[in-house]
Short mmCIF file of C-alpha atoms in Angstrom, two decimals:
data_model
loop_
_atom_site.label_atom_id
_atom_site.label_comp_id
_atom_site.label_asym_id
_atom_site.label_seq_id
_atom_site.Cartn_x
_atom_site.Cartn_y
_atom_site.Cartn_z
CA MET A 268 19.42 239.67 55.86
CA THR A 269 15.74 238.83 54.50
CA ALA A 270 15.22 235.26 53.21
CA ALA A 271 14.92 234.54 49.06
CA ASP A 272 10.97 235.00 48.89
CA PRO A 273 9.72 236.90 52.12
CA ASN A 274 6.55 235.92 51.22
CA LEU A 275 7.64 231.88 51.79
CA SER A 276 6.61 230.81 54.83
CA ALA A 277 8.38 227.77 56.32
CA GLY A 278 6.00 227.11 58.76
CA ALA A 279 2.87 227.26 55.62
CA HIS A 280 0.82 224.55 56.93
CA GLN A 281 0.25 226.39 60.17
CA PRO A 282 -1.98 228.80 61.49
CA GLU A 283 -1.19 231.73 60.61
CA GLY A 284 -1.05 233.27 64.26
CA ALA A 285 1.59 230.68 65.11
CA THR A 286 3.64 231.09 62.47
CA THR A 287 4.14 234.79 63.35
CA LEU A 288 4.86 233.79 67.06
CA THR A 289 7.38 231.19 65.49
CA GLY A 290 8.42 234.17 63.56
CA ILE A 291 8.79 236.41 66.70
CA LEU A 292 10.28 233.40 68.57
CA PHE A 293 13.11 233.17 65.86
CA LEU A 294 13.77 237.43 65.74
CA LEU A 295 14.30 237.31 69.61
CA LEU A 296 16.51 234.02 69.23
CA ALA A 297 18.54 236.79 66.99
CA THR A 298 18.89 239.37 69.87
CA THR A 299 19.87 237.06 72.41
CA ILE A 300 22.69 235.84 70.12
CA PHE A 301 24.09 238.84 68.46
CA PRO A 302 25.07 240.61 72.30
CA ILE A 303 27.09 237.48 72.41
CA GLN A 304 29.14 238.06 69.63
CA ASP A 305 29.78 241.85 70.85
CA VAL A 306 31.48 240.32 73.87
CA ILE A 307 33.44 238.23 72.35
CA ILE A 308 34.98 240.53 70.00
CA LYS A 309 35.47 242.70 72.54
CA SER A 310 37.19 240.79 74.80
CA LEU A 311 39.33 240.26 71.82
CA SER A 312 40.07 243.52 70.66
CA SER A 313 42.94 243.99 73.65
CA ASP A 314 44.75 241.34 71.81
CA PHE A 315 43.69 240.60 68.08
CA ALA A 316 43.16 242.94 65.03
CA VAL A 317 39.12 244.14 63.87
CA HIS A 318 40.36 242.46 60.40
CA GLN A 319 41.98 239.09 61.69
CA ILE A 320 38.68 238.96 63.42
CA VAL A 321 36.72 239.35 60.44
CA PHE A 322 38.93 237.02 58.46
CA TRP A 323 38.24 234.59 60.82
CA ARG A 324 34.78 234.70 62.16
CA SER A 325 33.91 235.08 58.55
CA ILE A 326 35.61 231.36 57.23
CA PHE A 327 33.92 229.55 60.15
CA ALA A 328 30.80 231.22 59.17
CA LEU A 329 30.90 230.75 55.38
CA PRO A 330 29.49 226.65 55.61
CA ILE A 331 27.08 227.87 58.01
CA ALA A 332 25.93 230.25 55.78
CA ALA A 333 26.15 228.09 52.96
CA ALA A 334 24.16 225.39 54.70
CA MET A 335 21.36 228.06 55.72
CA ALA A 336 21.29 229.21 51.84
CA ARG A 337 21.34 225.72 50.48
CA SER A 338 18.50 224.98 53.17
CA GLU A 339 16.18 227.75 51.54
CA GLY A 340 16.83 226.70 48.12
CA ALA A 341 19.11 229.54 47.48
CA LEU A 342 22.47 227.75 47.05
CA TRP A 343 23.08 227.60 43.56
CA PRO A 344 22.88 229.19 40.84
CA LEU A 345 24.19 232.22 42.51
CA LYS A 346 20.74 234.99 42.32
CA ILE A 347 23.55 238.36 41.93
CA GLY A 348 20.82 240.69 39.87
CA SER A 349 23.43 243.45 39.80
CA TRP A 350 27.19 242.82 40.50
CA PRO A 351 27.45 246.55 41.16
CA LEU A 352 24.76 246.59 43.91
CA GLN A 353 26.00 243.70 45.34
CA LEU A 354 29.50 245.27 45.47
CA THR A 355 28.46 248.13 46.74
CA ARG A 356 26.43 246.53 48.89
CA ALA A 357 28.71 244.34 50.67
CA VAL A 358 31.77 246.57 51.14
CA ALA A 359 29.59 249.31 53.06
CA ALA A 360 28.28 246.09 54.77
CA PHE A 361 32.13 245.15 55.63
CA SER A 362 32.61 249.17 56.51
CA SER A 363 29.87 249.20 58.66
CA TYR A 364 31.24 246.00 60.81
CA LEU A 365 35.01 246.63 61.04
CA VAL A 366 33.78 250.52 62.43
CA TYR A 367 31.24 249.09 64.73
CA TYR A 368 33.85 246.67 66.35
CA MET A 369 36.50 249.51 66.25
CA ALA A 370 34.38 251.72 67.82
CA LEU A 371 33.19 248.73 70.26
CA ALA A 372 36.80 248.53 71.63
CA ALA A 373 36.43 251.82 73.32
CA ILE A 374 32.97 252.71 74.53
CA GLY A 375 31.07 249.77 75.86
CA LEU A 376 28.50 247.57 74.21
CA ALA A 377 24.71 249.72 75.24
CA GLU A 378 26.84 252.90 73.85
CA THR A 379 27.15 251.32 70.37
CA ALA A 380 24.56 249.53 69.61
CA ALA A 381 22.63 252.79 70.63
CA ILE A 382 24.28 254.72 68.07
CA THR A 383 24.13 252.15 65.66
CA PHE A 384 20.17 251.89 65.97
CA SER A 385 19.87 255.26 64.53
CA THR A 386 20.28 253.37 60.80
CA PRO A 387 16.83 253.73 60.16
CA ILE A 388 17.58 257.86 60.20
CA PHE A 389 19.73 257.28 57.59
CA VAL A 390 18.02 254.93 55.66
CA THR A 391 14.97 257.74 55.43
CA LEU A 392 17.65 260.38 54.50
CA LEU A 393 19.67 258.47 51.54
CA ALA A 394 16.40 256.73 50.08
CA ALA A 395 14.78 260.52 50.03
CA VAL A 396 18.37 261.30 47.89
CA PHE A 397 18.76 258.09 46.22
CA LEU A 398 15.54 256.53 45.87
CA GLY A 399 13.39 259.75 45.14
CA GLU A 400 11.25 258.98 47.73
CA ARG A 401 9.14 261.91 49.78
CA ILE A 402 9.75 262.63 53.38
CA GLY A 403 6.79 263.92 54.61
CA ILE A 404 6.29 265.92 58.46
CA TRP A 405 6.22 262.91 60.77
CA ARG A 406 9.27 261.54 59.09
CA TRP A 407 11.20 264.40 59.61
CA LEU A 408 10.27 264.56 62.84
CA ALA A 409 11.84 260.74 63.50
CA VAL A 410 14.99 262.20 62.05
CA LEU A 411 14.94 264.70 64.51
CA LEU A 412 13.81 262.64 67.12
CA GLY A 413 16.60 260.40 66.36
CA MET A 414 19.65 262.57 65.60
CA ALA A 415 18.25 264.05 68.53
CA GLY A 416 19.13 260.77 70.57
CA VAL A 417 22.46 260.77 68.97
CA LEU A 418 23.81 263.73 70.18
CA VAL A 419 22.68 263.02 74.29
CA ILE A 420 24.85 259.84 73.68
CA VAL A 421 27.86 261.07 71.40
CA GLN A 422 28.11 264.93 73.21
CA PRO A 423 30.20 266.64 70.65
CA GLY A 424 32.15 269.05 72.60
CA ALA A 425 31.62 268.04 75.96
CA ALA A 426 34.43 266.87 78.34
CA VAL A 427 33.54 263.42 78.50
CA PHE A 428 33.41 263.15 74.47
CA GLU A 429 34.96 260.32 73.08
CA PRO A 430 35.60 260.45 69.20
CA ALA A 431 34.88 255.96 69.29
CA ALA A 432 31.53 256.95 69.14
CA LEU A 433 32.13 258.57 65.95
CA LEU A 434 32.80 255.09 64.39
CA ALA A 435 29.34 253.56 65.42
CA LEU A 436 27.49 257.03 63.69
CA ALA A 437 29.59 255.58 60.85
CA ALA A 438 28.52 252.41 60.83
CA ALA A 439 24.97 253.04 61.12
CA LEU A 440 25.82 254.86 57.55
CA PHE A 441 27.14 252.67 56.01
CA TYR A 442 25.15 250.15 56.77
CA ALA A 443 22.10 252.40 55.75
CA VAL A 444 24.11 252.52 52.54
CA SER A 445 23.80 248.72 52.78
CA ILE A 446 20.01 248.76 52.95
CA ILE A 447 19.43 251.16 50.23
CA ALA A 448 21.76 249.11 47.29
CA THR A 449 19.60 246.04 48.72
CA ARG A 450 16.07 248.10 48.25
CA ARG A 451 17.49 248.31 44.68
CA LEU A 452 18.36 245.18 43.39
CA GLY A 453 14.59 244.03 44.94
CA SER A 454 13.78 240.62 43.82
CA ARG A 455 16.23 240.67 41.55
CA THR A 456 18.67 238.58 44.46
CA ASN A 457 17.76 236.82 47.04
CA GLY A 458 19.01 236.48 50.92
CA GLY A 459 20.88 233.52 50.21
CA THR A 460 22.41 234.88 47.88
CA MET A 461 23.80 238.73 49.56
CA THR A 462 24.34 236.57 52.78
CA LEU A 463 27.40 234.95 51.25
CA VAL A 464 28.64 237.38 48.75
CA THR A 465 28.44 239.30 52.04
CA LEU A 466 31.18 236.73 53.49
CA LEU A 467 33.13 236.30 50.82
CA VAL A 468 33.64 240.27 50.50
CA TYR A 469 34.38 240.41 54.24
CA ILE A 470 37.05 237.70 53.78
CA VAL A 471 38.90 239.59 50.97
CA GLY A 472 38.91 242.68 52.84
CA GLY A 473 40.16 241.49 56.18
CA THR A 474 43.27 239.68 53.97
CA VAL A 475 43.55 243.19 52.59
CA LEU A 476 43.63 244.97 55.86
CA GLY A 477 45.54 242.61 57.43
CA LEU A 478 48.05 243.09 54.37
CA VAL A 479 48.13 247.02 54.36
CA PHE A 480 48.17 247.20 58.39
CA SER A 481 50.17 244.04 59.42
CA GLY A 482 53.83 246.34 60.73
CA LEU A 483 52.70 249.89 60.10
CA GLU A 484 52.60 250.63 63.60
CA THR A 485 52.50 248.10 66.36
CA ALA A 486 50.68 250.22 69.45
CA SER A 487 48.36 253.74 69.56
CA PRO A 488 47.13 255.70 72.32
CA HIS A 489 43.33 255.03 71.25
CA PRO A 490 41.85 251.42 71.27
CA SER A 491 40.05 251.58 68.63
CA LEU A 492 43.20 252.89 66.20
CA ALA A 493 45.59 249.87 67.92
CA PHE A 494 42.16 247.38 67.30
CA LEU A 495 42.96 248.61 63.26
CA TYR A 496 46.73 248.88 63.67
CA ARG A 497 47.85 245.21 65.44
CA ASP A 498 49.62 243.09 63.59
CA TRP A 499 47.86 239.77 63.11
CA ILE A 500 49.12 237.26 65.66
CA ALA A 501 48.87 233.23 66.04
CA PRO A 502 45.22 232.66 68.08
CA ALA A 503 45.93 230.09 70.93
CA PRO A 504 43.58 227.02 71.44
CA MET A 505 41.16 228.87 73.59
CA ASP A 506 41.24 232.42 70.92
CA TRP A 507 40.66 229.44 68.31
CA LEU A 508 37.42 228.37 70.38
CA ALA A 509 36.46 231.91 70.97
CA LEU A 510 37.09 232.45 67.24
CA ALA A 511 34.68 229.61 65.82
CA ALA A 512 32.20 230.62 68.44
CA LEU A 513 32.03 233.45 66.42
CA GLY A 514 31.30 231.91 63.45
CA VAL A 515 29.14 229.58 64.88
CA THR A 516 26.75 232.97 66.32
CA SER A 517 26.60 234.70 63.69
CA GLY A 518 25.59 231.83 61.42
CA ILE A 519 22.59 230.80 64.01
CA GLY A 520 22.01 234.59 64.09
CA PHE A 521 21.73 235.05 60.40
CA PHE A 522 19.47 231.39 60.37
CA ALA A 523 17.33 232.80 63.10
CA LEU A 524 16.74 236.45 61.32
CA SER A 525 15.97 234.85 58.00
CA GLN A 526 13.27 232.46 59.85
CA ALA A 527 12.04 235.13 61.47
CA TYR A 528 11.91 237.56 58.20
CA ARG A 529 9.67 234.40 55.95
CA MET A 530 7.42 233.37 58.98
CA ALA A 531 5.99 236.47 59.71
CA GLU A 532 5.79 240.51 58.37
CA ALA A 533 8.68 242.74 59.40
CA SER A 534 6.39 245.18 60.52
CA VAL A 535 5.21 242.89 63.21
CA VAL A 536 8.96 241.57 63.78
CA THR A 537 11.54 244.76 63.31
CA PRO A 538 10.12 246.36 66.21
CA PHE A 539 11.61 243.05 68.36
CA GLU A 540 14.77 243.59 66.81
CA TYR A 541 15.08 246.33 69.88
CA THR A 542 14.97 243.71 72.36
CA TYR A 543 19.25 243.63 71.56
CA LEU A 544 19.62 246.88 73.65
CA PRO A 545 18.55 245.27 77.03
CA TRP A 546 20.88 242.45 75.95
CA ALA A 547 23.79 244.47 75.61
CA VAL A 548 23.26 246.42 78.92
CA LEU A 549 23.01 243.46 80.51
CA TRP A 550 26.49 242.16 79.22
CA GLY A 551 28.02 245.07 79.33
CA TYR A 552 27.34 244.71 83.25
CA VAL A 553 28.12 241.15 83.62
CA VAL A 554 31.07 240.78 81.98
CA PHE A 555 32.67 243.95 81.85
CA GLY A 556 31.52 245.91 85.15
CA VAL A 557 29.87 248.69 83.10
CA LEU A 558 26.74 250.02 82.89
CA PRO A 559 25.31 253.25 81.02
CA GLY A 560 24.76 256.77 82.19
CA LEU A 561 21.50 258.74 82.25
CA SER A 562 22.76 260.72 79.01
CA THR A 563 23.26 256.93 77.03
CA TRP A 564 19.42 255.83 78.75
CA ILE A 565 17.86 258.89 77.71
CA GLY A 566 19.33 259.01 74.35
CA LEU A 567 18.52 255.34 73.57
CA THR A 568 15.06 256.37 73.92
CA LEU A 569 15.07 258.75 71.64
CA ILE A 570 16.27 256.72 69.11
CA VAL A 571 13.89 253.91 69.63
CA GLY A 572 11.24 255.76 69.49
CA SER A 573 12.47 257.51 66.13
CA GLY A 574 13.05 254.18 64.79
CA LEU A 575 9.75 253.27 65.74
CA LEU A 576 8.18 256.35 64.72
CA ILE A 577 9.01 255.42 61.33
CA LEU A 578 8.31 251.99 60.99
CA PHE A 579 4.68 252.97 62.11
CA ARG A 580 3.92 255.65 60.00
CA GLU A 581 5.93 253.59 56.88
CA THR A 582 3.58 250.26 57.83
CA LEU A 583 0.70 253.38 58.02
CA ARG A 584 1.46 254.14 54.38
CA GLY A 585 1.45 250.67 53.26
CA ARG A 586 4.83 250.25 52.16
CA ARG A 587 6.05 246.99 50.51
CA ILE A 588 9.65 247.43 51.57
CA VAL A 589 8.12 248.07 55.33
CA ARG A 590 6.04 245.32 55.69
CA ARG A 591 8.22 242.83 53.81
CA ARG A 592 11.77 243.90 54.95
CA GLY A 593 12.16 245.65 57.77
CA LEU A 594 13.93 248.50 58.81
CA GLY A 595 16.60 246.40 61.20
CA VAL A 596 20.34 246.96 61.72
CA MET A 597 21.08 243.35 62.49
CA ARG A 598 20.81 241.81 58.91
CA GLN A 599 24.29 241.45 58.46
CA ARG A 600 25.56 241.44 61.80
#
């Protein structure tokens, strides 16, 4: 999530180097916080429906996001810009969030995160189609490199193929659509408005899916489908604590990302989003006793290399969208 004015530095009276360092530290805080959210949701996935978790997480996050927007002077009046683009962006973000956690119910934290970090590849392709951006030889190389990484992890056609990996890939695609809508909105909106609209769509979407799938099916042999079809249940006291923790972690994460991208150039802080991946590996091992296989490590390296190559080339070309907003994948996690 970007701030209301990416050029406005919260540390305007600090030396430039100190401000940049503070921005990097905020980004590192976000990459430390968001994997904890993933651990909580994966732990809840055996009992709760994904749409129930989305609903309550958004309810608890809403006042925190509103306070964050208010602190930036962006709470009211809302700077919508374009309702069709705002809704497209929010629905795409909601869809990305939904299928990401459906994937997480079946596969490891590291595998899910690694596949989802292919978002910059889809942004590049969609920008060529919908924004008329030209894809040069280096960006094509990055796209092919990233796709190779995805194929190494997903392994379509192999005996170990897990269909839930396609959900993680869909999460990357949906989020790329959200980023393209953000680009089209440009300066007509701000970070506070986008966050509030997105959370409201999450709440409405979770409610609708709860009504649609409630009673439709009570069991499924696949963890991802069971996560979707499961009925809503009354949370126990410890469950309420976990759901509230989701709202708090997402609220803190949003704030940290906002500060990071306000205080430093996105081309400087965006590469630090990849520090999310070591945390995903660590928590996957500590909490669930799972370490990524060799193919995941190889694919992860290719995907990270692809994303950094796209970012590096776009920064060299001086593209404003990369310098100011970056190509990160955690903006609405």
